[in-house]
Coordinates of C-alpha atoms and ligand atoms in Angstrom, one line a residue:
Chain A
X24 CA 6.3 24.1 -10.9
X25 CA 4.1 21.6 -12.8
X26 CA 3.6 17.9 -12.2
X27 CA 1.6 15.2 -13.6
X28 CA -1.0 14.0 -11.1
X29 CA -2.0 10.5 -10.8
X30 CA -4.6 10.0 -8.0
X31 CA -5.4 6.4 -7.9
X32 CA -8.5 4.6 -7.0
X33 CA -8.6 5.1 -3.3
X34 CA -8.6 9.0 -3.7
X35 CA -11.8 8.5 -5.8
X36 CA -13.3 6.7 -2.9
X37 CA -12.3 6.1 0.8
X38 CA -9.6 8.9 0.7
X39 CA -11.6 11.5 -1.3
X40 CA -10.3 14.2 1.2
X41 CA -6.6 13.3 0.5
X42 CA -7.6 14.2 -3.2
X43 CA -9.5 17.2 -2.3
X44 CA -6.8 18.6 0.2
X45 CA -3.9 17.8 -2.2
X46 CA -5.5 19.9 -5.0
X47 CA -6.4 22.7 -2.6
X48 CA -2.9 22.9 -1.1
X49 CA -1.2 22.8 -4.5
X50 CA -3.4 25.4 -5.9
X51 CA -2.6 27.6 -2.9
X52 CA 1.0 27.1 -3.5
X53 CA 0.4 27.9 -7.2
X54 CA 1.7 24.6 -8.4
X55 CA 0.0 23.1 -11.4
X56 CA -1.3 19.6 -11.4
X57 CA -2.0 18.0 -14.8
X58 CA -4.2 14.9 -14.1
X59 CA -3.4 12.0 -16.2
X60 CA -6.4 11.5 -18.8
X61 CA -7.9 8.0 -18.7
X62 CA -5.7 6.8 -15.9
X63 CA -6.3 3.3 -14.6
X64 CA -5.5 1.2 -11.4
X65 CA -2.0 0.6 -10.5
X66 CA -2.8 -3.0 -9.3
X67 CA -2.3 -2.2 -5.7
X68 CA -1.2 -5.2 -3.6
X69 CA -3.3 -7.5 -5.6
X70 CA -1.3 -7.5 -9.0
X71 CA 2.2 -8.1 -7.1
X72 CA 0.6 -11.3 -5.4
X73 CA -0.8 -12.5 -8.6
X74 CA 1.7 -12.1 -11.5
X75 CA 5.1 -10.2 -12.0
X76 CA 4.4 -8.9 -15.5
X77 CA 0.8 -7.7 -14.6
X78 CA 2.0 -5.9 -11.6
X79 CA 4.3 -3.8 -13.8
X80 CA 2.2 -3.6 -16.8
X81 CA -0.7 -2.0 -15.0
X82 CA 1.4 1.0 -13.4
X83 CA 3.4 1.0 -16.9
X84 CA 0.0 2.1 -18.4
X85 CA -0.4 5.1 -16.5
X86 CA 3.4 6.2 -17.1
X87 CA 3.0 5.5 -20.8
X88 CA 0.0 7.9 -20.9
X89 CA 1.9 10.7 -19.2
X90 CA 4.8 10.1 -21.8
X91 CA 2.3 10.5 -24.5
X92 CA 1.0 13.9 -23.2
X93 CA 4.4 15.4 -22.8
X94 CA 3.3 18.1 -20.5
X95 CA 5.6 17.6 -17.3
X96 CA 8.8 15.7 -16.3
X97 CA 7.4 14.2 -13.0
X98 CA 4.5 12.4 -11.8
X99 CA 3.2 13.3 -8.4
X100 CA 1.6 10.4 -6.5
X101 CA 0.0 11.0 -3.2
X102 CA -0.8 7.1 -2.4
X103 CA 2.2 5.3 -1.1
X104 CA 1.1 1.9 -2.7
X105 CA 0.5 3.6 -6.1
X106 CA 3.7 5.5 -5.7
X107 CA 5.8 2.1 -5.2
X108 CA 4.3 0.4 -8.1
X109 CA 4.9 3.2 -10.4
X110 CA 8.5 3.7 -9.1
X111 CA 9.2 0.0 -9.7
X112 CA 8.4 0.5 -13.3
X113 CA 10.9 3.4 -13.2
X114 CA 13.6 1.7 -11.4
X115 CA 13.3 -2.1 -13.0
X116 CA 12.7 -0.9 -16.7
X117 CA 15.7 1.7 -16.4
X118 CA 18.3 -1.0 -16.2
X119 CA 16.3 -4.0 -17.7
X120 CA 15.7 -3.7 -21.4
X121 CA 14.3 -7.1 -22.0
X122 CA 11.7 -6.5 -19.2
X123 CA 11.0 -3.1 -21.0
X124 CA 10.2 -4.8 -24.0
X125 CA 8.0 -7.3 -22.5
X126 CA 5.8 -4.7 -20.8
X127 CA 5.7 -2.7 -24.1
X128 CA 4.5 -5.7 -25.9
X129 CA 1.7 -5.8 -23.3
X130 CA 1.1 -2.1 -23.5
X131 CA 0.6 -2.3 -27.4
X132 CA -2.6 -3.9 -26.7
X133 CA -3.5 -0.2 -25.5
X134 CA -1.7 1.5 -28.2
X135 CA 0.6 2.7 -25.5
X136 CA 4.5 2.8 -25.1
X137 CA 6.9 3.4 -22.5
X138 CA 10.5 4.8 -23.3
X139 CA 11.5 5.9 -19.9
X140 CA 12.7 9.0 -18.3
X141 CA 9.8 10.4 -16.5
X142 CA 10.4 10.6 -12.7
X143 CA 7.9 9.1 -10.1
X144 CA 7.7 11.1 -7.2
X145 CA 5.6 10.9 -3.8
X146 CA 3.6 13.8 -2.7
X147 CA 5.9 13.9 0.6
X148 CA 9.0 13.9 -1.7
X149 CA 7.6 17.1 -3.5
X150 CA 6.1 18.7 -0.5
X151 CA 9.5 18.2 1.6
X152 CA 12.0 18.8 -1.3
X153 CA 10.6 21.2 -3.8
X154 CA 8.4 23.4 -1.5
X155 CA 10.3 25.3 1.0
X156 CA 9.0 25.1 4.6
X157 CA 9.5 28.8 4.6
X158 CA 7.3 29.3 1.9
X159 CA 4.6 27.2 3.7
X160 CA 5.0 29.3 6.9
X161 CA 4.6 32.5 4.9
X162 CA 1.0 31.5 3.8
X163 CA 0.0 30.5 7.6
X164 CA -3.2 32.3 8.3
X165 CA -4.2 30.3 11.1
X166 CA -1.2 29.2 13.4
X167 CA -1.7 25.8 15.0
X168 CA 0.6 26.2 17.9
X169 CA -1.6 24.7 20.6
X170 CA -1.3 21.5 18.6
X171 CA 1.2 18.6 19.0
X172 CA 1.1 16.4 15.7
X173 CA 2.4 12.8 15.4
X174 CA 3.8 12.4 11.7
X175 CA 3.0 9.0 10.4
X176 CA 5.0 8.0 7.3
X177 CA 4.3 4.3 7.0
X178 CA 6.3 1.9 4.6
X179 CA 6.3 2.3 0.9
X180 CA 7.0 6.0 0.5
X181 CA 10.3 5.4 2.6
X182 CA 11.2 1.7 1.6
X183 CA 12.5 -0.1 -0.7
X184 CA 13.7 2.9 -2.7
X185 CA 15.5 5.7 -0.6
X186 CA 14.5 8.8 -2.4
X187 CA 14.0 11.5 -0.1
X188 CA 14.1 10.5 3.6
X189 CA 15.8 8.1 6.2
X190 CA 14.1 4.8 5.7
X191 CA 14.2 4.1 9.4
X192 CA 14.0 7.4 11.2
X193 CA 12.1 9.6 8.7
X194 CA 12.1 13.4 9.6
X195 CA 10.7 15.1 6.3
X196 CA 7.3 15.9 7.6
X197 CA 8.6 17.9 10.6
X198 CA 9.7 21.2 9.0
X199 CA 6.4 21.2 7.2
X200 CA 4.4 20.6 10.4
X201 CA 6.4 23.2 12.5
X202 CA 5.8 25.6 9.8
X203 CA 2.2 25.7 10.7
X204 CA 3.2 26.3 14.4
X205 CA 2.4 23.0 15.6
X206 CA 4.9 20.8 17.7
X207 CA 6.2 17.5 16.9
X208 CA 5.1 14.5 19.0
X209 CA 8.2 12.4 19.8
X210 CA 7.7 8.7 19.0
X211 CA 9.3 5.9 17.1
X212 CA 6.3 4.6 15.4
X213 CA 6.4 6.9 12.3
X214 CA 8.1 4.3 10.1
X215 CA 6.2 1.2 11.3
X216 CA 3.7 -0.9 9.6
X217 CA 0.1 -0.3 10.4
X218 CA -0.9 -3.6 8.8
X219 CA -3.6 -2.2 6.3
X220 CA -3.2 -5.1 3.8
X221 CA -4.4 -7.5 6.7
X222 CA -7.7 -6.0 7.2
X223 CA -9.7 -7.8 4.5
X224 CA -8.0 -11.3 5.2
X225 CA -6.4 -11.3 8.7
X226 CA -8.1 -8.5 10.8
X227 CA -7.0 -9.8 14.0
X228 CA -3.3 -9.3 13.0
X229 CA -4.0 -5.9 11.7
X230 CA -5.8 -4.7 14.8
X231 CA -2.9 -5.5 16.9
X232 CA -0.7 -3.4 14.7
X233 CA -3.0 -0.4 14.6
X234 CA -3.5 -0.6 18.4
X235 CA 0.3 -0.4 19.1
X236 CA 0.6 2.7 16.9
X237 CA -2.4 4.5 18.2
X238 CA -1.2 3.9 21.7
X239 CA 2.3 5.3 21.0
X240 CA 0.4 8.5 19.6
X241 CA -1.3 9.2 22.9
X242 CA -0.7 12.7 23.9
X243 CA -0.8 14.2 20.4
X244 CA -3.8 16.0 19.1
X245 CA -3.5 14.3 15.6
X246 CA -1.8 11.7 13.5
X247 CA -0.9 13.1 10.2
X248 CA -0.2 10.4 7.4
X249 CA 0.5 10.6 3.6
X250 CA -1.1 7.4 2.6
X251 CA -4.8 6.4 2.0
X252 CA -4.1 2.9 3.3
X253 CA -2.6 4.2 6.5
X254 CA -5.1 6.8 7.1
X255 CA -8.3 4.6 6.7
X256 CA -6.6 1.8 8.8
X257 CA -5.8 4.2 11.7
X258 CA -8.9 6.1 11.2
X259 CA -11.6 3.4 10.8
X260 CA -10.6 0.7 13.3
X261 CA -10.2 2.7 16.4
X262 CA -13.1 1.2 18.2
X263 CA -11.9 -2.4 17.5
X264 CA -8.4 -1.5 18.5
X265 CA -9.5 0.4 21.7
X266 CA -11.4 -2.8 22.4
X267 CA -8.4 -5.2 21.8
X268 CA -6.0 -2.8 24.0
X269 CA -8.8 -2.3 26.7
X270 CA -8.2 1.6 26.5
X271 CA -9.6 4.5 24.6
X272 CA -7.4 5.0 21.6
X273 CA -9.6 7.6 19.6
X274 CA -7.6 10.1 17.9
X275 CA -7.9 12.4 15.0
X276 CA -6.1 11.4 11.9
X277 CA -5.5 13.7 9.2
X278 CA -3.7 13.9 5.8
X279 CA -0.6 16.1 5.7
X280 CA -2.1 18.5 3.0
X281 CA -5.2 18.8 5.3
X282 CA -3.2 19.9 8.1
X283 CA -1.1 22.4 6.0
X284 CA -4.5 23.6 4.4
X285 CA -6.0 24.1 7.9
X286 CA -3.3 26.5 8.6
X287 CA -3.6 28.1 5.3
X288 CA -6.9 29.3 6.8
X289 CA -8.8 27.1 4.0
X290 CA -12.2 26.1 5.3
X291 CA -12.9 22.4 6.7
X292 CA -14.8 21.9 3.4
X293 CA -12.0 23.1 1.1
X294 CA -9.9 20.4 2.7
X295 CA -12.6 17.7 2.9
X296 CA -12.5 17.3 6.6
X297 CA -16.2 16.3 6.6
X298 CA -15.0 13.1 5.1
X299 CA -12.5 11.9 8.1
X300 CA -14.3 9.4 10.1
X301 CA -12.7 10.5 13.4
X302 CA -12.4 14.2 14.2
X303 CA -12.5 14.8 17.9
X304 CA -14.4 17.6 19.6
X305 CA -11.0 18.3 21.2
X306 CA -9.3 18.9 18.0
X307 CA -12.0 21.0 16.5
X308 CA -11.7 23.3 19.8
X309 CA -8.0 23.9 19.1
X310 CA -8.5 25.2 15.6
Chain B
X18 CA -5.1 -13.0 20.5
X19 CA -4.4 -16.5 21.3
X20 CA -0.7 -17.6 21.6
X21 CA 0.2 -19.2 18.3
X22 CA 1.7 -22.6 18.7
X23 CA 4.8 -23.1 16.9
X24 CA 5.2 -26.4 15.2
X25 CA 8.2 -28.4 15.3
X26 CA 11.1 -27.6 13.2
X27 CA 11.5 -29.5 10.0
X28 CA 13.6 -32.5 9.5
X29 CA 17.0 -31.9 8.1
X30 CA 17.7 -33.2 4.9
X31 CA 17.8 -31.7 1.2
X32 CA 14.8 -32.8 -1.0
X33 CA 15.7 -33.7 -4.5
X34 CA 12.2 -33.1 -5.8
X35 CA 12.1 -29.3 -6.0
X36 CA 9.8 -28.0 -8.6
X37 CA 11.1 -25.2 -10.9
X38 CA 9.3 -22.2 -9.3
X39 CA 10.5 -22.9 -5.9
X40 CA 14.2 -23.5 -7.4
X41 CA 14.1 -19.9 -8.7
X42 CA 13.1 -18.7 -5.2
X43 CA 16.0 -20.7 -3.5
X44 CA 18.3 -19.2 -5.8
X45 CA 17.2 -15.8 -4.7
X46 CA 17.9 -16.4 -1.2
X47 CA 21.0 -18.8 -1.5
X48 CA 23.2 -16.3 0.2
X49 CA 21.0 -16.3 3.5
X50 CA 23.4 -16.7 6.6
X51 CA 20.5 -17.3 8.9
X52 CA 21.1 -14.3 11.2
X53 CA 17.5 -13.6 12.1
X54 CA 17.6 -9.9 11.1
X55 CA 14.5 -10.4 9.1
X56 CA 12.7 -11.9 11.9
X57 CA 13.8 -9.1 14.2
X58 CA 12.5 -6.4 11.9
X59 CA 9.2 -8.2 10.7
X60 CA 6.0 -6.4 12.4
X61 CA 4.1 -9.5 11.6
X62 CA 6.6 -12.4 13.2
X63 CA 4.5 -12.6 16.3
X64 CA 1.4 -14.1 14.0
X65 CA 3.5 -16.2 11.9
X66 CA 4.0 -19.9 12.6
X67 CA 7.4 -19.9 11.1
X68 CA 9.4 -16.7 11.5
X69 CA 10.7 -15.2 8.3
X70 CA 14.1 -16.5 9.1
X71 CA 12.9 -20.1 9.6
X72 CA 10.7 -19.8 6.5
X73 CA 13.7 -19.0 4.4
X74 CA 15.2 -22.1 5.7
X75 CA 12.2 -24.1 4.7
X76 CA 12.7 -22.6 1.1
X77 CA 16.5 -23.6 1.1
X78 CA 15.7 -27.3 2.3
X79 CA 13.0 -27.4 -0.3
X80 CA 10.4 -28.3 2.2
X81 CA 7.5 -27.3 -0.1
X82 CA 4.8 -29.0 1.7
X83 CA 5.5 -27.3 5.0
X84 CA 6.1 -24.0 3.3
X85 CA 2.8 -23.8 1.6
X86 CA 0.9 -24.8 4.6
X87 CA 2.6 -22.1 6.6
X88 CA 1.0 -18.6 6.9
X89 CA 4.3 -16.8 7.0
X90 CA 4.5 -15.5 3.4
X91 CA 0.6 -14.7 3.6
X92 CA 1.4 -12.4 6.7
X93 CA 3.8 -10.4 4.9
X94 CA 2.4 -6.9 4.7
X95 CA 5.2 -5.7 2.3
X96 CA 6.7 -3.3 4.9
X97 CA 10.2 -3.7 3.3
X98 CA 12.0 -3.8 6.7
X99 CA 13.7 -6.9 6.0
X100 CA 14.8 -6.1 2.6
X101 CA 16.1 -2.9 4.0
X102 CA 18.1 -4.4 6.7
X103 CA 19.1 -8.0 5.5
X104 CA 22.9 -7.8 5.7
X105 CA 23.1 -10.2 2.6
X106 CA 21.1 -7.6 0.6
X107 CA 18.4 -10.2 -0.4
X108 CA 15.2 -9.3 -2.3
X109 CA 13.0 -10.7 0.5
X110 CA 9.9 -8.7 0.4
X111 CA 9.8 -9.3 -3.6
X112 CA 10.4 -13.0 -2.9
X113 CA 7.5 -13.1 -0.5
X114 CA 5.4 -11.8 -3.2
X115 CA 6.4 -14.5 -5.6
X116 CA 5.5 -16.9 -3.0
X117 CA 2.2 -15.4 -3.0
X118 CA 2.3 -15.9 -6.9
X119 CA 3.0 -19.6 -6.6
X120 CA 0.4 -20.2 -3.8
X121 CA -2.3 -18.4 -6.1
X122 CA -1.6 -20.4 -9.1
X123 CA -1.5 -23.6 -7.3
X124 CA -4.7 -23.0 -5.3
X125 CA -3.4 -24.0 -1.9
X126 CA -6.0 -24.0 0.6
X127 CA -4.3 -22.0 3.2
X128 CA -4.3 -19.1 1.2
X129 CA -7.7 -19.4 -0.4
X130 CA -9.2 -16.3 1.3
X131 CA -6.3 -14.0 0.2
X132 CA -6.3 -15.2 -3.2
X133 CA -10.0 -14.8 -3.6
X134 CA -9.5 -11.2 -2.3
X135 CA -6.8 -10.4 -4.9
X136 CA -8.6 -12.3 -7.7
X137 CA -12.0 -10.1 -7.1
X138 CA -10.0 -7.1 -6.8
X139 CA -8.3 -7.5 -10.1
X140 CA -11.6 -8.7 -11.7
X141 CA -13.0 -5.1 -10.9
X142 CA -10.0 -3.7 -12.4
X143 CA -10.4 -5.9 -15.4
X144 CA -13.8 -4.7 -15.8
X145 CA -13.7 -0.9 -15.3
X146 CA -10.0 -0.1 -15.4
X147 CA -10.2 1.4 -11.9
X148 CA -11.4 -0.6 -8.8
X149 CA -14.8 -0.1 -7.6
X150 CA -14.6 -0.6 -4.1
X151 CA -18.2 -1.7 -3.1
X152 CA -18.5 -3.8 -6.2
X153 CA -15.2 -5.7 -5.6
X154 CA -16.2 -6.1 -1.9
X155 CA -19.5 -7.7 -3.1
X156 CA -17.8 -10.0 -5.2
X157 CA -15.2 -11.1 -2.6
X158 CA -18.0 -11.8 0.0
X159 CA -20.0 -13.7 -2.6
X160 CA -17.0 -15.7 -3.5
X161 CA -16.2 -16.5 0.2
X162 CA -19.6 -18.2 0.5
X163 CA -19.4 -17.5 4.3
X164 CA -22.6 -15.6 5.3
X165 CA -20.9 -14.2 8.4
X166 CA -17.8 -12.5 6.9
X167 CA -19.7 -9.4 5.7
X168 CA -20.9 -8.7 9.1
X169 CA -17.5 -8.1 10.2
X170 CA -17.3 -5.0 7.8
X171 CA -21.1 -3.8 8.0
X172 CA -20.4 -1.0 10.4
X173 CA -17.4 0.4 8.5
X174 CA -19.3 0.0 5.2
X175 CA -22.1 2.0 6.6
X176 CA -20.0 4.6 7.8
X177 CA -18.2 5.1 4.6
X178 CA -21.7 5.2 2.7
X179 CA -22.9 7.8 5.3
X180 CA -19.9 9.9 4.3
X181 CA -20.7 9.5 0.6
X182 CA -17.5 7.7 0.1
X183 CA -18.6 4.6 -1.4
X184 CA -22.1 3.6 -2.8
X185 CA -23.7 0.4 -3.5
X186 CA -22.6 -0.9 -6.8
X187 CA -24.1 -4.1 -8.4
X188 CA -21.6 -6.1 -9.9
X189 CA -21.7 -5.2 -13.8
X190 CA -21.0 -7.4 -16.7
X191 CA -20.6 -6.1 -20.1
X192 CA -17.6 -4.8 -21.9
X193 CA -14.3 -5.2 -20.1
X194 CA -12.1 -2.1 -20.1
X195 CA -8.5 -3.8 -19.7
X196 CA -9.3 -7.3 -20.9
X197 CA -6.8 -7.1 -23.8
X198 CA -4.0 -5.8 -21.4
X199 CA -4.6 -8.6 -18.9
X200 CA -4.9 -11.3 -21.5
X201 CA -1.4 -10.3 -22.8
X202 CA 0.1 -10.2 -19.5
X203 CA -1.3 -13.6 -18.6
X204 CA 0.1 -14.9 -21.9
X205 CA 3.5 -13.7 -21.4
X206 CA 3.5 -15.0 -17.8
X207 CA 2.7 -18.4 -18.8
X208 CA 5.7 -18.2 -21.3
X209 CA 8.1 -17.3 -18.4
Ligands
LIG424 S1 18.1 -11.1 7.4 FE1 18.8 -11.9 5.3 S2 20.7 -13.1 6.0 FE2 19.6 -12.9 7.8 S3 18.2 -14.3 8.1 FE3 17.2 -13.1 7.2 S4 17.2 -13.6 5.0 FE4 18.9 -14.6 6.0
LIG425 S1 8.5 -7.1 4.2 FE1 7.0 -8.8 5.0 S2 8.4 -10.4 5.7 FE2 9.8 -8.5 5.5 S3 9.6 -7.5 7.6 FE3 7.9 -6.5 6.3 S4 6.1 -7.8 6.7 FE4 7.9 -8.9 7.5

């Protein structure tokens, strides 16, 4: 198996460990990732709030790079915000040729061109659909059977495009987590919004959303996420959320490939665990 | 958080002077039946002055002033729950984004902070192709001209630096990586 790989800006900075662990996990599964050469920002949530065409041209540039290289048929995207932006290009230009030609007029400035036909896929889509949970459990060296894990999906890998899971009651992470020996924390917050986009402009609103998710995760040993915005948001604001809720809400927040990597017996360094902000002693003891 | 005071509902009556961008928005939500599913699904409704349902009503009534003075669409975190559940299948989240675009173009004061945030983010992308987190946060704080805002972020910034995830970046000028692409997009956007 072979995919283009679009890491996106967060995975070069605040979500380094997501990049490290995704690459490590894929290499353990013998799946090849071809990083797009000279990729650029997808526009995050800033471009959609500024201009329609810009918000499509920025991600389209990266799809055009992939088309030019012609080495794989699908683009793997670990960040949910990047994923949605790239997916919008696939979906919208697929049925609107006028829009496609406008975008290509913009891309001409970069000597690039989008034709269509490449499929954009979220990391969780690939992990849950292309990789068999049985294949994962075969590689488990360190069973996590003392642990209970709360799967947190967030929003944009599930909605608005329904590609691989139920948009309200997602379960695609469960077989993968269970393959490590861990149990699933039963909760209803897995597909709720964490409010990450509020943190820079409306922090009080964001903290309230974070607190309600962390509260519901109580009893689990860790929350597992598949989005850098969600991970940083749930990881970095635990002190503020605890103060708001007037109770201790500290909990370990991992990326899914980090958890799977741990079960494969990869070292903490190999999955970038040193980069997570909150890894509790209790969690470490159970490893 | 303090309880948010809900203002009086708007006066009934159809405005005759609805400008074109807002008319396009009205057309998108024309089929709204005011069922309130969007409000019931919205994780941010608790913090909004008008609930999403009430805001769509303002849109349909052409209540431009009230609409752009409200914080409702600003508080949309693009979770896509309302879009998923609206029984009329309306593109609600996208329309929230379009309201943000109008607010950005027209410099509405209520939206100043988010507009500056997005603008500085894109400035960093325009310069380097990828966003440099620290550079753009520095640009953002400078543009806010509020000496206290950065303090809110200092503890987190220091922790991220301690982890080697972000470094101090002095805003850099010079050649702009995606200048041509941005210009062209802006040019076409103006013709729309
Ligand atoms: S869910 Fe749709 S139809 Fe119902 S009030 Fe909201 S916008 Fe209108
Ligand atoms: S997409 Fe925006 S308005 Fe709709 S439910 Fe989510 S936060 Fe609320």
